[in-house]
PDB file of C-alpha atoms in Angstrom:
ATOM      1  CA  UNK B   1      15.016  -0.639 161.152  1.00 73.00           C
ATOM      2  CA  UNK B   2      16.228  -1.633 157.597  1.00 77.00           C
ATOM      3  CA  UNK B   3      19.003  -3.998 158.367  1.00 77.00           C
ATOM      4  CA  UNK B   4      17.902  -5.301 161.804  1.00 78.00           C
ATOM      5  CA  UNK B   5      15.054  -7.654 163.033  1.00 79.00           C
ATOM      6  CA  UNK B   6      12.138  -5.187 162.052  1.00 79.00           C
ATOM      7  CA  UNK B   7       9.621  -6.190 159.605  1.00 77.00           C
ATOM      8  CA  UNK B   8      10.636  -3.641 157.122  1.00 77.00           C
ATOM      9  CA  UNK B   9      14.192  -5.251 156.619  1.00 76.00           C
ATOM     10  CA  UNK B  10      15.052  -6.739 153.209  1.00 71.00           C
ATOM     11  CA  UNK B  11      14.052 -10.208 152.881  1.00 67.00           C
ATOM     12  CA  UNK B  12      16.770 -12.892 151.999  1.00 60.00           C
ATOM     13  CA  UNK B  13      16.239 -15.226 149.352  1.00 59.00           C
ATOM     14  CA  UNK B  14      13.996 -18.474 150.200  1.00 58.00           C
ATOM     15  CA  UNK B  15      17.173 -20.731 149.736  1.00 54.00           C
ATOM     16  CA  UNK B  16      19.312 -18.520 151.863  1.00 54.00           C
ATOM     17  CA  UNK B  17      22.350 -16.475 150.793  1.00 55.00           C
ATOM     18  CA  UNK B  18      22.596 -12.761 149.888  1.00 56.00           C
ATOM     19  CA  UNK B  19      19.532 -10.413 149.785  1.00 54.00           C
ATOM     20  CA  UNK B  20      17.632 -10.138 146.682  1.00 53.00           C
ATOM     21  CA  UNK B  21      18.815  -7.550 143.977  1.00 56.00           C
ATOM     22  CA  UNK B  22      15.429  -6.508 143.194  1.00 68.00           C
ATOM     23  CA  UNK B  23      13.680  -3.034 143.936  1.00 77.00           C
ATOM     24  CA  UNK B  24      13.255  -2.543 147.520  1.00 78.00           C
ATOM     25  CA  UNK B  25      10.045  -0.817 148.623  1.00 82.00           C
ATOM     26  CA  UNK B  26       9.522   0.236 152.243  1.00 83.00           C
ATOM     27  CA  UNK B  27       5.958   1.030 153.469  1.00 84.00           C
ATOM     28  CA  UNK B  28       5.684   3.427 156.245  1.00 87.00           C
ATOM     29  CA  UNK B  29       1.963   4.096 156.201  1.00 89.00           C
ATOM     30  CA  UNK B  30       1.791   5.636 159.738  1.00 92.00           C
ATOM     31  CA  UNK B  31       4.360   8.251 158.619  1.00 95.00           C
ATOM     32  CA  UNK B  32       3.333  11.725 157.524  1.00 97.00           C
ATOM     33  CA  UNK B  33       5.155  11.985 154.020  1.00 95.00           C
ATOM     34  CA  UNK B  34       5.566  15.715 154.058  1.00 96.00           C
ATOM     35  CA  UNK B  35       7.206  15.585 157.648  1.00 97.00           C
ATOM     36  CA  UNK B  36       9.355  12.650 156.556  1.00 96.00           C
ATOM     37  CA  UNK B  37      10.329  14.182 153.199  1.00 96.00           C
ATOM     38  CA  UNK B  38      11.512  17.229 155.304  1.00 97.00           C
ATOM     39  CA  UNK B  39      13.599  15.248 157.759  1.00 97.00           C
ATOM     40  CA  UNK B  40      15.117  12.992 155.008  1.00 96.00           C
ATOM     41  CA  UNK B  41      16.086  16.299 153.055  1.00 97.00           C
ATOM     42  CA  UNK B  42      17.742  17.503 156.148  1.00 98.00           C
ATOM     43  CA  UNK B  43      19.891  14.148 156.753  1.00 97.00           C
ATOM     44  CA  UNK B  44      20.859  14.114 152.994  1.00 97.00           C
ATOM     45  CA  UNK B  45      22.113  17.746 153.200  1.00 96.00           C
ATOM     46  CA  UNK B  46      19.303  19.003 150.677  1.00 97.00           C
ATOM     47  CA  UNK B  47      19.064  22.442 152.547  1.00 96.00           C
ATOM     48  CA  UNK B  48      17.629  24.270 149.671  1.00 96.00           C
ATOM     49  CA  UNK B  49      14.298  22.606 149.983  1.00 96.00           C
ATOM     50  CA  UNK B  50      14.146  23.011 153.823  1.00 97.00           C
ATOM     51  CA  UNK B  51      12.120  25.847 155.254  1.00 95.00           C
ATOM     52  CA  UNK B  52      14.732  28.240 156.478  1.00 94.00           C
ATOM     53  CA  UNK B  53      15.246  29.198 160.342  1.00 92.00           C
ATOM     54  CA  UNK B  54      13.008  32.124 159.968  1.00 88.00           C
ATOM     55  CA  UNK B  55      10.203  30.599 157.869  1.00 89.00           C
ATOM     56  CA  UNK B  56       6.678  30.188 159.404  1.00 86.00           C
ATOM     57  CA  UNK B  57       5.645  26.520 159.814  1.00 89.00           C
ATOM     58  CA  UNK B  58       2.207  25.928 160.262  1.00 90.00           C
ATOM     59  CA  UNK B  59       1.293  24.350 163.553  1.00 92.00           C
ATOM     60  CA  UNK B  60      -0.023  21.057 162.242  1.00 93.00           C
ATOM     61  CA  UNK B  61       2.930  20.826 160.064  1.00 95.00           C
ATOM     62  CA  UNK B  62       5.740  21.242 162.741  1.00 96.00           C
ATOM     63  CA  UNK B  63       3.238  18.912 164.771  1.00 96.00           C
ATOM     64  CA  UNK B  64       3.715  16.056 162.260  1.00 97.00           C
ATOM     65  CA  UNK B  65       7.441  16.739 162.101  1.00 98.00           C
ATOM     66  CA  UNK B  66       7.733  16.226 165.701  1.00 98.00           C
ATOM     67  CA  UNK B  67       5.894  12.993 165.597  1.00 98.00           C
ATOM     68  CA  UNK B  68       8.337  11.649 163.186  1.00 98.00           C
ATOM     69  CA  UNK B  69      11.298  13.016 165.141  1.00 98.00           C
ATOM     70  CA  UNK B  70      10.039  11.304 168.186  1.00 98.00           C
ATOM     71  CA  UNK B  71       9.336   7.863 166.514  1.00 95.00           C
ATOM     72  CA  UNK B  72      12.994   7.744 164.983  1.00 94.00           C
ATOM     73  CA  UNK B  73      14.803   9.145 167.780  1.00 95.00           C
ATOM     74  CA  UNK B  74      15.958  12.260 165.247  1.00 96.00           C
ATOM     75  CA  UNK B  75      15.238  15.326 167.487  1.00 98.00           C
ATOM     76  CA  UNK B  76      18.852  16.497 167.447  1.00 97.00           C
ATOM     77  CA  UNK B  77      18.830  16.954 163.680  1.00 98.00           C
ATOM     78  CA  UNK B  78      16.433  19.892 164.186  1.00 97.00           C
ATOM     79  CA  UNK B  79      19.006  21.731 166.151  1.00 96.00           C
ATOM     80  CA  UNK B  80      19.827  24.522 163.505  1.00 96.00           C
ATOM     81  CA  UNK B  81      15.926  25.137 163.086  1.00 96.00           C
ATOM     82  CA  UNK B  82      14.038  24.316 166.199  1.00 96.00           C
ATOM     83  CA  UNK B  83      14.170  27.720 168.143  1.00 94.00           C
ATOM     84  CA  UNK B  84      13.345  29.573 164.820  1.00 93.00           C
ATOM     85  CA  UNK B  85      10.444  27.252 164.116  1.00 93.00           C
ATOM     86  CA  UNK B  86       9.140  27.160 167.595  1.00 91.00           C
ATOM     87  CA  UNK B  87       9.204  30.887 167.692  1.00 87.00           C
ATOM     88  CA  UNK B  88       7.555  31.421 164.474  1.00 80.00           C
ATOM     89  CA  UNK B  89       4.929  28.818 164.873  1.00 76.00           C
ATOM     90  CA  UNK B  90       4.007  29.031 168.686  1.00 66.00           C
ATOM     91  CA  UNK B  91       3.941  32.917 168.687  1.00 60.00           C
ATOM     92  CA  UNK B  92       1.906  33.298 165.406  1.00 50.00           C
ATOM     93  CA  UNK B  93      -1.452  33.105 167.344  1.00 47.00           C
ATOM     94  CA  UNK B  94      -2.291  34.297 170.793  1.00 54.00           C
ATOM     95  CA  UNK B  95      -3.344  31.743 173.298  1.00 54.00           C
ATOM     96  CA  UNK B  96      -6.518  33.649 174.112  1.00 53.00           C
ATOM     97  CA  UNK B  97      -9.942  33.544 172.685  1.00 57.00           C
ATOM     98  CA  UNK B  98     -11.229  30.909 170.265  1.00 62.00           C
ATOM     99  CA  UNK B  99     -11.738  27.118 171.326  1.00 69.00           C
ATOM    100  CA  UNK B 100      -8.916  24.868 172.215  1.00 71.00           C
ATOM    101  CA  UNK B 101      -8.993  23.310 168.822  1.00 72.00           C
ATOM    102  CA  UNK B 102      -8.924  26.454 166.991  1.00 72.00           C
ATOM    103  CA  UNK B 103      -5.594  27.148 168.835  1.00 82.00           C
ATOM    104  CA  UNK B 104      -4.324  23.708 168.278  1.00 89.00           C
ATOM    105  CA  UNK B 105      -3.501  23.662 172.004  1.00 90.00           C
ATOM    106  CA  UNK B 106      -2.996  19.925 171.958  1.00 93.00           C
ATOM    107  CA  UNK B 107      -0.505  19.876 169.067  1.00 95.00           C
ATOM    108  CA  UNK B 108       1.343  22.794 170.588  1.00 94.00           C
ATOM    109  CA  UNK B 109       1.604  20.784 173.817  1.00 96.00           C
ATOM    110  CA  UNK B 110       2.938  17.941 171.959  1.00 97.00           C
ATOM    111  CA  UNK B 111       5.649  20.065 170.038  1.00 96.00           C
ATOM    112  CA  UNK B 112       6.817  21.825 173.258  1.00 96.00           C
ATOM    113  CA  UNK B 113       7.133  18.217 174.643  1.00 98.00           C
ATOM    114  CA  UNK B 114       9.265  17.005 171.750  1.00 98.00           C
ATOM    115  CA  UNK B 115      11.743  20.014 171.317  1.00 97.00           C
ATOM    116  CA  UNK B 116      11.926  20.560 175.061  1.00 97.00           C
ATOM    117  CA  UNK B 117      10.465  23.995 175.372  1.00 95.00           C
ATOM    118  CA  UNK B 118       9.463  23.929 179.006  1.00 96.00           C
ATOM    119  CA  UNK B 119       7.956  27.661 178.918  1.00 93.00           C
ATOM    120  CA  UNK B 120       5.685  26.890 176.309  1.00 92.00           C
ATOM    121  CA  UNK B 121       4.805  23.452 177.769  1.00 95.00           C
ATOM    122  CA  UNK B 122       3.881  24.789 180.959  1.00 95.00           C
ATOM    123  CA  UNK B 123       1.906  27.871 179.608  1.00 92.00           C
ATOM    124  CA  UNK B 124      -0.031  25.590 177.237  1.00 93.00           C
ATOM    125  CA  UNK B 125      -0.760  23.093 179.990  1.00 95.00           C
ATOM    126  CA  UNK B 126      -2.180  25.917 182.330  1.00 94.00           C
ATOM    127  CA  UNK B 127      -4.354  27.157 179.331  1.00 91.00           C
ATOM    128  CA  UNK B 128      -5.903  23.569 178.977  1.00 93.00           C
ATOM    129  CA  UNK B 129      -6.670  23.386 182.690  1.00 95.00           C
ATOM    130  CA  UNK B 130      -8.203  26.696 182.753  1.00 94.00           C
ATOM    131  CA  UNK B 131     -10.266  26.734 179.610  1.00 91.00           C
ATOM    132  CA  UNK B 132     -11.025  22.830 178.973  1.00 91.00           C
ATOM    133  CA  UNK B 133     -14.569  21.733 179.666  1.00 88.00           C
ATOM    134  CA  UNK B 134     -14.411  18.083 179.884  1.00 71.00           C
ATOM    135  CA  UNK B 135     -18.007  17.626 178.465  1.00 61.00           C
ATOM    136  CA  UNK B 136     -18.907  15.023 176.054  1.00 48.00           C
ATOM    137  CA  UNK B 137     -21.298  17.403 174.168  1.00 51.00           C
ATOM    138  CA  UNK B 138     -18.444  20.199 174.019  1.00 50.00           C
ATOM    139  CA  UNK B 139     -16.103  20.578 171.276  1.00 50.00           C
ATOM    140  CA  UNK B 140     -13.760  22.558 173.581  1.00 52.00           C
ATOM    141  CA  UNK B 141     -12.909  19.237 175.490  1.00 73.00           C
ATOM    142  CA  UNK B 142      -9.632  18.587 176.958  1.00 88.00           C
ATOM    143  CA  UNK B 143      -8.427  15.530 174.913  1.00 89.00           C
ATOM    144  CA  UNK B 144      -8.069  15.530 171.093  1.00 90.00           C
ATOM    145  CA  UNK B 145      -8.338  11.880 169.182  1.00 89.00           C
ATOM    146  CA  UNK B 146      -5.530  11.435 166.898  1.00 92.00           C
ATOM    147  CA  UNK B 147      -3.192  13.920 168.683  1.00 96.00           C
ATOM    148  CA  UNK B 148      -0.081  12.471 170.612  1.00 97.00           C
ATOM    149  CA  UNK B 149      -0.199  13.072 174.399  1.00 97.00           C
ATOM    150  CA  UNK B 150       2.733  13.538 176.739  1.00 98.00           C
ATOM    151  CA  UNK B 151       2.533  10.985 179.347  1.00 97.00           C
ATOM    152  CA  UNK B 152       0.553  11.660 182.372  1.00 97.00           C
ATOM    153  CA  UNK B 153      -0.046  15.322 181.806  1.00 97.00           C
ATOM    154  CA  UNK B 154      -3.780  15.060 180.790  1.00 96.00           C
ATOM    155  CA  UNK B 155      -4.642  13.088 183.903  1.00 95.00           C
ATOM    156  CA  UNK B 156      -2.841  15.637 185.839  1.00 97.00           C
ATOM    157  CA  UNK B 157      -4.757  18.419 184.431  1.00 96.00           C
ATOM    158  CA  UNK B 158      -8.021  16.569 184.749  1.00 94.00           C
ATOM    159  CA  UNK B 159      -7.296  16.176 188.652  1.00 95.00           C
ATOM    160  CA  UNK B 160      -5.870  19.576 188.991  1.00 97.00           C
ATOM    161  CA  UNK B 161      -9.070  20.932 187.226  1.00 96.00           C
ATOM    162  CA  UNK B 162     -11.438  18.897 189.524  1.00 96.00           C
ATOM    163  CA  UNK B 163      -9.328  20.169 192.641  1.00 97.00           C
ATOM    164  CA  UNK B 164      -9.465  23.718 191.535  1.00 98.00           C
ATOM    165  CA  UNK B 165     -13.248  23.629 190.932  1.00 98.00           C
ATOM    166  CA  UNK B 166     -13.618  22.213 194.480  1.00 98.00           C
ATOM    167  CA  UNK B 167     -11.599  25.000 195.933  1.00 98.00           C
ATOM    168  CA  UNK B 168     -13.589  27.481 194.107  1.00 98.00           C
ATOM    169  CA  UNK B 169     -16.936  26.291 195.325  1.00 98.00           C
ATOM    170  CA  UNK B 170     -16.157  25.513 198.862  1.00 98.00           C
ATOM    171  CA  UNK B 171     -16.167  29.088 200.045  1.00 98.00           C
ATOM    172  CA  UNK B 172     -19.715  29.608 198.682  1.00 98.00           C
ATOM    173  CA  UNK B 173     -20.889  26.278 199.991  1.00 98.00           C
ATOM    174  CA  UNK B 174     -19.457  27.190 203.663  1.00 97.00           C
ATOM    175  CA  UNK B 175     -20.889  30.795 203.202  1.00 97.00           C
ATOM    176  CA  UNK B 176     -24.344  29.273 202.425  1.00 97.00           C
ATOM    177  CA  UNK B 177     -24.208  26.824 205.243  1.00 97.00           C
ATOM    178  CA  UNK B 178     -23.179  29.351 207.766  1.00 95.00           C
ATOM    179  CA  UNK B 179     -26.156  31.572 206.670  1.00 95.00           C
ATOM    180  CA  UNK B 180     -28.417  28.711 207.314  1.00 95.00           C
ATOM    181  CA  UNK B 181     -27.034  28.077 210.733  1.00 94.00           C
ATOM    182  CA  UNK B 182     -27.122  31.843 211.569  1.00 91.00           C
ATOM    183  CA  UNK B 183     -23.365  32.040 211.880  1.00 92.00           C
ATOM    184  CA  UNK B 184     -23.447  35.574 213.610  1.00 89.00           C
ATOM    185  CA  UNK B 185     -19.828  36.347 212.479  1.00 88.00           C
ATOM    186  CA  UNK B 186     -21.020  36.737 208.714  1.00 92.00           C
ATOM    187  CA  UNK B 187     -22.745  39.819 209.894  1.00 88.00           C
ATOM    188  CA  UNK B 188     -20.289  42.861 209.933  1.00 81.00           C
ATOM    189  CA  UNK B 189     -22.552  44.848 212.265  1.00 78.00           C
ATOM    190  CA  UNK B 190     -23.163  42.191 214.920  1.00 72.00           C
ATOM    191  CA  UNK B 191     -21.874  42.534 218.308  1.00 69.00           C
ATOM    192  CA  UNK B 192     -22.430  41.055 221.740  1.00 62.00           C
ATOM    193  CA  UNK B 193     -24.895  44.016 222.420  1.00 58.00           C
ATOM    194  CA  UNK B 194     -26.476  44.167 219.199  1.00 65.00           C
ATOM    195  CA  UNK B 195     -27.948  41.325 217.261  1.00 69.00           C
ATOM    196  CA  UNK B 196     -28.699  41.975 213.672  1.00 68.00           C
ATOM    197  CA  UNK B 197     -28.649  38.416 212.392  1.00 72.00           C
ATOM    198  CA  UNK B 198     -32.409  37.916 212.530  1.00 79.00           C
ATOM    199  CA  UNK B 199     -32.990  39.887 209.510  1.00 81.00           C
ATOM    200  CA  UNK B 200     -29.451  40.382 208.088  1.00 87.00           C
ATOM    201  CA  UNK B 201     -28.514  36.708 207.611  1.00 90.00           C
ATOM    202  CA  UNK B 202     -31.884  35.612 206.056  1.00 90.00           C
ATOM    203  CA  UNK B 203     -31.958  38.426 203.716  1.00 91.00           C
ATOM    204  CA  UNK B 204     -28.243  37.370 202.773  1.00 94.00           C
ATOM    205  CA  UNK B 205     -29.148  33.934 202.317  1.00 95.00           C
ATOM    206  CA  UNK B 206     -32.228  34.651 200.227  1.00 95.00           C
ATOM    207  CA  UNK B 207     -30.304  36.899 197.854  1.00 95.00           C
ATOM    208  CA  UNK B 208     -27.513  34.659 197.803  1.00 97.00           C
ATOM    209  CA  UNK B 209     -29.514  31.459 196.783  1.00 97.00           C
ATOM    210  CA  UNK B 210     -31.352  33.712 194.026  1.00 97.00           C
ATOM    211  CA  UNK B 211     -27.953  34.866 192.582  1.00 97.00           C
ATOM    212  CA  UNK B 212     -26.526  31.279 192.620  1.00 98.00           C
ATOM    213  CA  UNK B 213     -29.730  30.042 190.858  1.00 98.00           C
ATOM    214  CA  UNK B 214     -29.442  32.833 188.228  1.00 97.00           C
ATOM    215  CA  UNK B 215     -25.908  31.663 187.381  1.00 97.00           C
ATOM    216  CA  UNK B 216     -27.082  27.967 187.197  1.00 97.00           C
ATOM    217  CA  UNK B 217     -24.950  27.124 190.418  1.00 98.00           C
ATOM    218  CA  UNK B 218     -27.960  26.361 192.750  1.00 97.00           C
ATOM    219  CA  UNK B 219     -27.938  23.665 194.304  1.00 97.00           C
ATOM    220  CA  UNK B 220     -24.469  24.175 194.496  1.00 97.00           C
ATOM    221  CA  UNK B 221     -23.009  21.424 192.383  1.00 96.00           C
ATOM    222  CA  UNK B 222     -20.627  18.546 193.187  1.00 96.00           C
ATOM    223  CA  UNK B 223     -17.116  19.426 191.453  1.00 95.00           C
ATOM    224  CA  UNK B 224     -17.325  16.464 189.085  1.00 93.00           C
ATOM    225  CA  UNK B 225     -20.628  17.521 187.792  1.00 93.00           C
ATOM    226  CA  UNK B 226     -19.588  21.289 186.758  1.00 95.00           C
ATOM    227  CA  UNK B 227     -19.139  21.214 182.830  1.00 92.00           C
ATOM    228  CA  UNK B 228     -17.918  24.473 182.514  1.00 94.00           C
ATOM    229  CA  UNK B 229     -14.385  25.482 182.409  1.00 93.00           C
ATOM    230  CA  UNK B 230     -12.480  26.768 185.352  1.00 96.00           C
ATOM    231  CA  UNK B 231     -12.317  30.239 183.849  1.00 94.00           C
ATOM    232  CA  UNK B 232     -15.919  30.470 182.960  1.00 95.00           C
ATOM    233  CA  UNK B 233     -16.827  28.986 186.566  1.00 97.00           C
ATOM    234  CA  UNK B 234     -14.515  31.597 188.211  1.00 98.00           C
ATOM    235  CA  UNK B 235     -16.353  34.436 186.459  1.00 97.00           C
ATOM    236  CA  UNK B 236     -19.847  33.149 187.241  1.00 98.00           C
ATOM    237  CA  UNK B 237     -18.970  32.922 190.847  1.00 98.00           C
ATOM    238  CA  UNK B 238     -17.525  36.551 190.668  1.00 97.00           C
ATOM    239  CA  UNK B 239     -20.892  37.726 189.689  1.00 97.00           C
ATOM    240  CA  UNK B 240     -22.814  35.826 192.498  1.00 97.00           C
ATOM    241  CA  UNK B 241     -24.185  38.431 195.064  1.00 96.00           C
ATOM    242  CA  UNK B 242     -24.307  37.575 198.794  1.00 96.00           C
ATOM    243  CA  UNK B 243     -25.742  40.546 200.518  1.00 94.00           C
ATOM    244  CA  UNK B 244     -28.728  42.312 202.242  1.00 88.00           C
ATOM    245  CA  UNK B 245     -30.425  45.104 200.531  1.00 76.00           C
ATOM    246  CA  UNK B 246     -30.056  47.304 203.579  1.00 69.00           C
ATOM    247  CA  UNK B 247     -32.170  47.300 206.830  1.00 60.00           C
ATOM    248  CA  UNK B 248     -32.963  50.093 209.211  1.00 57.00           C
ATOM    249  CA  UNK B 249     -31.081  50.200 212.446  1.00 57.00           C
ATOM    250  CA  UNK B 250     -33.653  50.363 214.893  1.00 55.00           C
ATOM    251  CA  UNK B 251     -31.716  52.145 217.508  1.00 55.00           C
ATOM    252  CA  UNK B 252     -30.032  54.822 215.338  1.00 51.00           C
ATOM    253  CA  UNK B 253     -32.184  54.821 212.261  1.00 50.00           C
ATOM    254  CA  UNK B 254     -29.190  53.951 210.011  1.00 57.00           C
ATOM    255  CA  UNK B 255     -29.262  51.566 207.151  1.00 62.00           C
ATOM    256  CA  UNK B 256     -27.368  48.400 207.737  1.00 75.00           C
ATOM    257  CA  UNK B 257     -25.954  46.749 204.782  1.00 82.00           C
ATOM    258  CA  UNK B 258     -23.790  43.500 204.705  1.00 88.00           C
ATOM    259  CA  UNK B 259     -21.830  42.130 201.534  1.00 92.00           C
ATOM    260  CA  UNK B 260     -19.759  38.949 201.585  1.00 95.00           C
ATOM    261  CA  UNK B 261     -18.962  39.653 198.155  1.00 93.00           C
ATOM    262  CA  UNK B 262     -15.451  41.237 198.539  1.00 94.00           C
ATOM    263  CA  UNK B 263     -14.330  38.369 200.670  1.00 95.00           C
ATOM    264  CA  UNK B 264     -15.312  35.813 198.311  1.00 97.00           C
ATOM    265  CA  UNK B 265     -13.862  37.610 195.548  1.00 97.00           C
ATOM    266  CA  UNK B 266     -10.555  37.464 197.380  1.00 97.00           C
ATOM    267  CA  UNK B 267     -11.184  33.487 197.970  1.00 98.00           C
ATOM    268  CA  UNK B 268     -11.440  33.257 194.051  1.00 98.00           C
ATOM    269  CA  UNK B 269      -8.411  34.920 193.204  1.00 98.00           C
ATOM    270  CA  UNK B 270      -6.292  33.063 196.125  1.00 98.00           C
ATOM    271  CA  UNK B 271      -7.462  29.731 194.460  1.00 98.00           C
ATOM    272  CA  UNK B 272      -6.602  30.882 190.833  1.00 98.00           C
ATOM    273  CA  UNK B 273      -3.214  32.075 192.025  1.00 97.00           C
ATOM    274  CA  UNK B 274      -2.442  29.145 193.960  1.00 97.00           C
ATOM    275  CA  UNK B 275      -2.870  26.318 191.107  1.00 97.00           C
ATOM    276  CA  UNK B 276       0.217  23.971 191.369  1.00 97.00           C
ATOM    277  CA  UNK B 277       2.708  23.184 188.804  1.00 96.00           C
ATOM    278  CA  UNK B 278       1.342  20.564 186.561  1.00 98.00           C
ATOM    279  CA  UNK B 279       4.842  19.133 185.830  1.00 98.00           C
ATOM    280  CA  UNK B 280       6.263  16.053 187.521  1.00 98.00           C
ATOM    281  CA  UNK B 281      10.012  15.368 187.923  1.00 98.00           C
ATOM    282  CA  UNK B 282       9.844  13.128 185.033  1.00 98.00           C
ATOM    283  CA  UNK B 283       8.367  15.826 182.818  1.00 98.00           C
ATOM    284  CA  UNK B 284      11.077  18.168 183.891  1.00 98.00           C
ATOM    285  CA  UNK B 285      14.062  15.631 183.204  1.00 98.00           C
ATOM    286  CA  UNK B 286      12.536  14.988 179.740  1.00 98.00           C
ATOM    287  CA  UNK B 287      11.935  18.533 178.769  1.00 98.00           C
ATOM    288  CA  UNK B 288      15.544  19.363 179.908  1.00 97.00           C
ATOM    289  CA  UNK B 289      16.926  16.384 177.881  1.00 97.00           C
ATOM    290  CA  UNK B 290      14.930  17.325 174.840  1.00 98.00           C
ATOM    291  CA  UNK B 291      16.048  20.983 174.830  1.00 98.00           C
ATOM    292  CA  UNK B 292      19.586  19.641 174.782  1.00 97.00           C
ATOM    293  CA  UNK B 293      18.879  17.564 171.571  1.00 97.00           C
ATOM    294  CA  UNK B 294      16.998  20.364 169.941  1.00 97.00           C
ATOM    295  CA  UNK B 295      19.406  23.207 170.903  1.00 96.00           C
ATOM    296  CA  UNK B 296      16.496  25.066 172.568  1.00 95.00           C
ATOM    297  CA  UNK B 297      18.737  25.025 175.786  1.00 90.00           C
ATOM    298  CA  UNK B 298      21.704  26.600 174.080  1.00 77.00           C
ATOM    299  CA  UNK B 299      21.627  30.269 174.901  1.00 65.00           C
TER     300      UNK B 299
END
């Protein structure tokens, strides 16, 4: 940068010849001065002013360092410190509770990307998928202005979030439609000889619609209209009751009660457990390459 064709190079004299022998000031307004100073202390061997391997770096400080190492291709100089700093910084706060901003999830994701920590990268990406709201009015949104973004990952999270919400809502939509059309298979007591659908299915339909309405889910919304996070939506759906209150079996005098809750609970768990990996092959190659530079791949 200083001696090539970049803007920061030393300018030659107007008439040609050698570079001017005056004070040479380089302005790097985009670089965080504290992070740049730390990296310059490392390359100049001033280790007495560099935080040690076991020192705790604040998440924002390590994020600023990772931005500069990415810009100047200096990841490799962090090899003696990267593992320790990652452990002390990213494990200093649990990834549960609080908003995404309170946990600096976007900064954590970038740090993991730059230093090649695949396990943390995948974990934080999954947290963002499950807990982001994607609402303009919500401070718990997915993206954070001013924080560097690994390529493609946020688009993948947004699409996977939408697909997951669609999959969560589908069983409830199908169940309601089945109750409306009097699908006899939804009544566990129904047989060819005994038809309970005339009172069982309407009862489940009414209670189901009331329960969905109480959760803010009636009419069942389109996936793109859901502002809640995947985690909040799944908890709301788990509380939805689609059942009847119990009707008397006219032939045997026994109470007949149906509940579709257990089956729908299994569907919710199935969807949450089958969320696909958010990493592309390009992500995996980059993380592997960065891990070699930072030393995280060395066991």
